[in-house]
CSV table of C-alpha atoms in Angstrom, one decimal:
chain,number,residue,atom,x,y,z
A,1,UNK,CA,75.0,172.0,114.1
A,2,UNK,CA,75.7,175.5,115.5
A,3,UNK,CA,74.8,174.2,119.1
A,4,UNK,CA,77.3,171.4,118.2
A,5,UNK,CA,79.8,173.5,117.8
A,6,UNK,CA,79.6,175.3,120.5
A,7,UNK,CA,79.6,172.2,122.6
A,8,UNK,CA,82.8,171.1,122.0
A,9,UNK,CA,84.0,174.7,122.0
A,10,UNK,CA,83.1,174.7,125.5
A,11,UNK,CA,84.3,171.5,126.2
A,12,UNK,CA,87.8,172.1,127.0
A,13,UNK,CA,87.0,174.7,129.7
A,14,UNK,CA,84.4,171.9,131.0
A,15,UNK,CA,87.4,169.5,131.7
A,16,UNK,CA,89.6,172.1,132.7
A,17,UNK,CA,87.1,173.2,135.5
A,18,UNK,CA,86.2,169.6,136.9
A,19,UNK,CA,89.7,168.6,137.2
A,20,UNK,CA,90.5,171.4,139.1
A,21,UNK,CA,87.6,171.1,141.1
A,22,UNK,CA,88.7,167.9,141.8
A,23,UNK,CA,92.4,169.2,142.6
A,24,UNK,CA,90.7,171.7,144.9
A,25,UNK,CA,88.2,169.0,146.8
A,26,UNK,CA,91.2,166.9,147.0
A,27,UNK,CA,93.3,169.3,148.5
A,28,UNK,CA,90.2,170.4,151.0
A,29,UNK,CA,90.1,167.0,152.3
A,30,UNK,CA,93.8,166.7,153.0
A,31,UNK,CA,93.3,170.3,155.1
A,32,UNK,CA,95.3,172.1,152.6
A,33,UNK,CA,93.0,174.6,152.4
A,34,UNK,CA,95.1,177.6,151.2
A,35,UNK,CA,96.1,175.6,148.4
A,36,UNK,CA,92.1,174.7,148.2
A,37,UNK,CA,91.1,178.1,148.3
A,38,UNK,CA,93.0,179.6,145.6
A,39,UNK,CA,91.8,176.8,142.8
A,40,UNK,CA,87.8,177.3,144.2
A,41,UNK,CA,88.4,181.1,143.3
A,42,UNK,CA,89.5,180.9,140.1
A,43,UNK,CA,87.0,178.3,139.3
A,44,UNK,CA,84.3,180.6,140.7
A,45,UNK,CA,85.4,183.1,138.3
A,46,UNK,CA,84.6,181.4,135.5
A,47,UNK,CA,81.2,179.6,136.6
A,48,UNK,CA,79.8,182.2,139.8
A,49,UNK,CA,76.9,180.6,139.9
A,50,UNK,CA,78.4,176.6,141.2
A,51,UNK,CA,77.1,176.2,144.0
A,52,UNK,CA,79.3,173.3,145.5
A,53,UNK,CA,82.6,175.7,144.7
A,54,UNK,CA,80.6,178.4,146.7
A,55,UNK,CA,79.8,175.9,149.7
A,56,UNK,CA,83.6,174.9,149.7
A,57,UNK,CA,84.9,178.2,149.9
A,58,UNK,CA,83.0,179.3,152.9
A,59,UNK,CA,83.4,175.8,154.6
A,60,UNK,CA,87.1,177.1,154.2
A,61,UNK,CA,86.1,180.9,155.9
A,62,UNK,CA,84.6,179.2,158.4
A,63,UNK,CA,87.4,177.3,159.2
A,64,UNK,CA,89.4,180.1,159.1
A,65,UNK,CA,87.2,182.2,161.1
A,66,UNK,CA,86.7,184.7,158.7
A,67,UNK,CA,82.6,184.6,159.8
A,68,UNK,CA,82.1,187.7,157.3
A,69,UNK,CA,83.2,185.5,154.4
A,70,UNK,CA,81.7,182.4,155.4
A,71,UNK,CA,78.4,184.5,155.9
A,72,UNK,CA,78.8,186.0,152.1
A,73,UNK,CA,79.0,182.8,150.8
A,74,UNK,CA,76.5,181.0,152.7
A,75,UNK,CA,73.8,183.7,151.8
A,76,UNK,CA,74.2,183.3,148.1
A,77,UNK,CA,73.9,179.4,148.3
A,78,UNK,CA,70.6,179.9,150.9
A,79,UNK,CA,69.5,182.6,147.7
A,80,UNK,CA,69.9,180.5,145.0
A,81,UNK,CA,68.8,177.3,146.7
A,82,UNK,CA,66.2,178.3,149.1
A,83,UNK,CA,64.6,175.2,150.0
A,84,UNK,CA,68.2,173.6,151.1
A,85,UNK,CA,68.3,172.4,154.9
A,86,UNK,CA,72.4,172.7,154.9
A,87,UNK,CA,72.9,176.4,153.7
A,88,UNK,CA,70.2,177.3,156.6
A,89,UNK,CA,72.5,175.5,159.3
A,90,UNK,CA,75.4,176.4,157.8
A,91,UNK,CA,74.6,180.6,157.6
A,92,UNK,CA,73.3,180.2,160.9
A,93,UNK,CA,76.1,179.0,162.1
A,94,UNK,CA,78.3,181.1,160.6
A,95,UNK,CA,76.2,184.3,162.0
A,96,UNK,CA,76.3,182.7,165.6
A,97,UNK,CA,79.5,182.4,165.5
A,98,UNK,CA,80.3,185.9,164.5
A,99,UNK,CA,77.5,186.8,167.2
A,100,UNK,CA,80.2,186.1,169.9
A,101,UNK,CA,82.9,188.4,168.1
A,102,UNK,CA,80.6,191.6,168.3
A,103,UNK,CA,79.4,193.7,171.1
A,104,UNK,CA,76.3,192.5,173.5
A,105,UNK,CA,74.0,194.6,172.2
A,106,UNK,CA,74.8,194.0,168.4
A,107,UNK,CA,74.9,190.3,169.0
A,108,UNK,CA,71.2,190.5,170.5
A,109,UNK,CA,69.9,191.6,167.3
A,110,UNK,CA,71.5,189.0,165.4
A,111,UNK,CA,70.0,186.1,167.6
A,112,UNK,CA,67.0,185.7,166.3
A,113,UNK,CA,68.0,185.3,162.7
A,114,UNK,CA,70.7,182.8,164.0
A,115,UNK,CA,67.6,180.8,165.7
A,116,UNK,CA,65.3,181.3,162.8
A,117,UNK,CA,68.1,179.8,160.4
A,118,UNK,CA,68.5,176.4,162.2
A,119,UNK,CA,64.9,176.3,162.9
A,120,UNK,CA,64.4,176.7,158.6
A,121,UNK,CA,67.1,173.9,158.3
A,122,UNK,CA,64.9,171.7,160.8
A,123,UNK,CA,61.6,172.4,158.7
A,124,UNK,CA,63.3,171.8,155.1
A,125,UNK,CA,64.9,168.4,157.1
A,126,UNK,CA,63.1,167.0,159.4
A,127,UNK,CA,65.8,164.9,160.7
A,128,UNK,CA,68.6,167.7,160.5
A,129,UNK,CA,70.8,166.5,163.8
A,130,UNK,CA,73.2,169.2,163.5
A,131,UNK,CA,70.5,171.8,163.5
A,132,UNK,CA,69.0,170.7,167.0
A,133,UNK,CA,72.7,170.7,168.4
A,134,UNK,CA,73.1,174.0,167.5
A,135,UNK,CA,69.9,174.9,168.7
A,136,UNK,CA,70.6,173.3,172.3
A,137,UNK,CA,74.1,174.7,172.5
A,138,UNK,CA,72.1,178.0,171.5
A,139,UNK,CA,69.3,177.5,174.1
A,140,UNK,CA,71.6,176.5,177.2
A,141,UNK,CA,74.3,179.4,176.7
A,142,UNK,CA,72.0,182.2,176.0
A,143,UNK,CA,70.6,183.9,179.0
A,144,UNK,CA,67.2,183.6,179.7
A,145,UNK,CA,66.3,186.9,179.7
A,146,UNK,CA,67.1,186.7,176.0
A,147,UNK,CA,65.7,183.7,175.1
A,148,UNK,CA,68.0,181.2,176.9
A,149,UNK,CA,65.4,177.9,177.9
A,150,UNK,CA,66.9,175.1,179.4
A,151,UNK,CA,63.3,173.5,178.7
A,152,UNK,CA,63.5,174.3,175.0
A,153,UNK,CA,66.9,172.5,174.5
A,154,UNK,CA,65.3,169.5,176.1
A,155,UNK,CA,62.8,170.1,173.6
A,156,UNK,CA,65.2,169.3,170.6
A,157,UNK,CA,67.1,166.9,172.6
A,158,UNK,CA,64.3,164.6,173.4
A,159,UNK,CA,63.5,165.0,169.5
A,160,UNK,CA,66.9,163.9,169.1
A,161,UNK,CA,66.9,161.1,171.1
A,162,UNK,CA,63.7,159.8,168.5
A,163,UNK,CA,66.2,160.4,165.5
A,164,UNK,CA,69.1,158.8,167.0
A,165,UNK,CA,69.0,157.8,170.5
A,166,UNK,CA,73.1,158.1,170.7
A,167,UNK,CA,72.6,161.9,170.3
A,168,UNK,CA,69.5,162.0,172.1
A,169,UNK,CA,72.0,161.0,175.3
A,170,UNK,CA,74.5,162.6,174.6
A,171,UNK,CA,72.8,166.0,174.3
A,172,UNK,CA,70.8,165.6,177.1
A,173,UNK,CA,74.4,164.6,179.3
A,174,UNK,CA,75.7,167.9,177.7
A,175,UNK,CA,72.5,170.2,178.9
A,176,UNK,CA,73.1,168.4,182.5
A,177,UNK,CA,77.1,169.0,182.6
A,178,UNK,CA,76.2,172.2,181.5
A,179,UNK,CA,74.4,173.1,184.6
A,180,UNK,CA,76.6,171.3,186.6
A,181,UNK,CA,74.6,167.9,187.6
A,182,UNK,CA,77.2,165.9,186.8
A,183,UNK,CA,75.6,162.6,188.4
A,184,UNK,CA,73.2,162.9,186.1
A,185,UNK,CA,75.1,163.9,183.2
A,186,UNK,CA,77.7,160.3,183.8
A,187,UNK,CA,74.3,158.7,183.3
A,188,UNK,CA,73.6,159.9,180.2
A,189,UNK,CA,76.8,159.4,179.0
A,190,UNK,CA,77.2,155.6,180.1
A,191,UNK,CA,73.6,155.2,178.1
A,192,UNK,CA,75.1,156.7,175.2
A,193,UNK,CA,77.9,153.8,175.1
A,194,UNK,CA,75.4,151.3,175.6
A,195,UNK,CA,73.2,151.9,172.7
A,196,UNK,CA,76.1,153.2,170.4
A,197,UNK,CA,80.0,152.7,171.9
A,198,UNK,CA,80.9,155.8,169.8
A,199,UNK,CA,84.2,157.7,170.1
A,200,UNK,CA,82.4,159.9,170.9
A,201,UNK,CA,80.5,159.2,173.9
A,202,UNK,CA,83.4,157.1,175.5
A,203,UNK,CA,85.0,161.0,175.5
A,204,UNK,CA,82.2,162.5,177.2
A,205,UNK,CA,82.1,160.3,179.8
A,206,UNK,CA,86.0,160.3,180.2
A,207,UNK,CA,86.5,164.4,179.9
A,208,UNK,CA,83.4,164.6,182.6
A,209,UNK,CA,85.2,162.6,185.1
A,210,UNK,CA,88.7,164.2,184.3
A,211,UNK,CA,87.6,167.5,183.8
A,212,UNK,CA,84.0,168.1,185.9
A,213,UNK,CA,84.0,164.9,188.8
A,214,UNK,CA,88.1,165.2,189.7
A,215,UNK,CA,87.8,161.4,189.0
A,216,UNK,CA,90.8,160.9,186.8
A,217,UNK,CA,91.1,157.2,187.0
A,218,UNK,CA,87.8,156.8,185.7
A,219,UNK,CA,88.4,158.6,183.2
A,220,UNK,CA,91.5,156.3,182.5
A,221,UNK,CA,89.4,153.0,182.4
A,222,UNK,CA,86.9,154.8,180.2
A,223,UNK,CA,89.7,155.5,177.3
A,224,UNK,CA,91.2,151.9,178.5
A,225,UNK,CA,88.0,150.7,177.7
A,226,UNK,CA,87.0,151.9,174.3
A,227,UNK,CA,90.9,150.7,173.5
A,228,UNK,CA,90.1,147.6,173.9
A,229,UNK,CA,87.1,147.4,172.7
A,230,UNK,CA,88.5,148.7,169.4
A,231,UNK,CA,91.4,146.5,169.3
């Protein structure tokens, strides 16, 4: 009886908290996220230990580029759910990203905790796609004599390209524009369209002739051509 009561003592505060959770994820998804943010804190004052209000609020540091924040957040979810692929990628994200804001030498210690959380997200998921972008984008930009492999991001992108051949191609067109063989990135690219037509990959290809190959009026067919197909 006593457990009773307390129930529907509670339960007031229960629908007071969803519905503003709701207001709050609402407001998140219309990129209102100041107004987001403030209901996401006061819910986490009353229940610290949700775990979706917690991911929200550092999605919204993130955005923000407050990477200390986003970090904070992202550490407690990876605590209190350590066996969750998405806190991994997300913390290691956050940490790479504040790896660019800090000096060299700082930033070199924090790279192979930024590596070791995308490669945790990979082993809790198996088919984590986000994590082997990161990785490659990690891989390509770092210097090799700091762990930069341009064999290692093929690595992940040919283990891509098993998971979902559109960004298998796509990947392996960015490691080639990357290092400037932009024959053989176009090629990529145009596979890319053939086995998916994303937005995506019709932008690749365009941007690489506009931006990389001086080819504009490719580039102009390409977005003409993803028009139509659309239409």
């Amino acid at each position: 009886m006593k457990k009773m009561a307390y129930f529907f003592l509670l339960l007031p505060l229960m629908i007071w908290s969803q519905s503003n959770f709701d207001k709050a994820e609402k407001f998140f998804k219309e990129e209102k996220f100041d107004q987001a943010q403030s209901i996401f804190e006061s819910i986490l004052k009353t229940n610290p230990s949700d775990l979706k209000t917690i991911e929200y609020l550092g999605d919204i540091a993130g955005r923000n580029k407050s990477w200390d924040k986003a970090i904070g957040y992202y550490k407690k979810l990876k605590q209190s759910k350590p066996s969750e692929a998405n806190y991994y990628y997300k913390y290691g994200g956050a940490l790479g990203m504040k790896a660019t804001q800090v000096n060299k030498f700082k930033a070199l210690g924090m790279i192979d905790e930024v590596k070791g959380s995308f490669e945790k997200a990979i082993a809790f998921n198996p088919k984590h796609i986000e994590a082997r972008w990161a990785l490659i984008e990690l891989y390509i930009q770092l210097p090799r004599i700091v762990g930069g492999s341009e064999s290692k991001a093929i690595k992940y992108s040919n283990e891509l390209l098993r998971l979902s051949p559109v960004d298998g191609y796509l990947s392996r067109g960015h490691i080639d524009e990357y290092f400037k063989r932009y024959k053989v990135a176009e090629h990529q690219y145009k596979r890319a369209i053939t086995v998916g037509g994303s937005k995506a990959s019709y932008l690749k290809l365009a941007n690489l002739y506009k931006n990389k190959m001086n080819e504009p009026e490719k580039a102009k067919s390409v977005l003409a051509e993803y028009k139509n197909k659309k239409g």
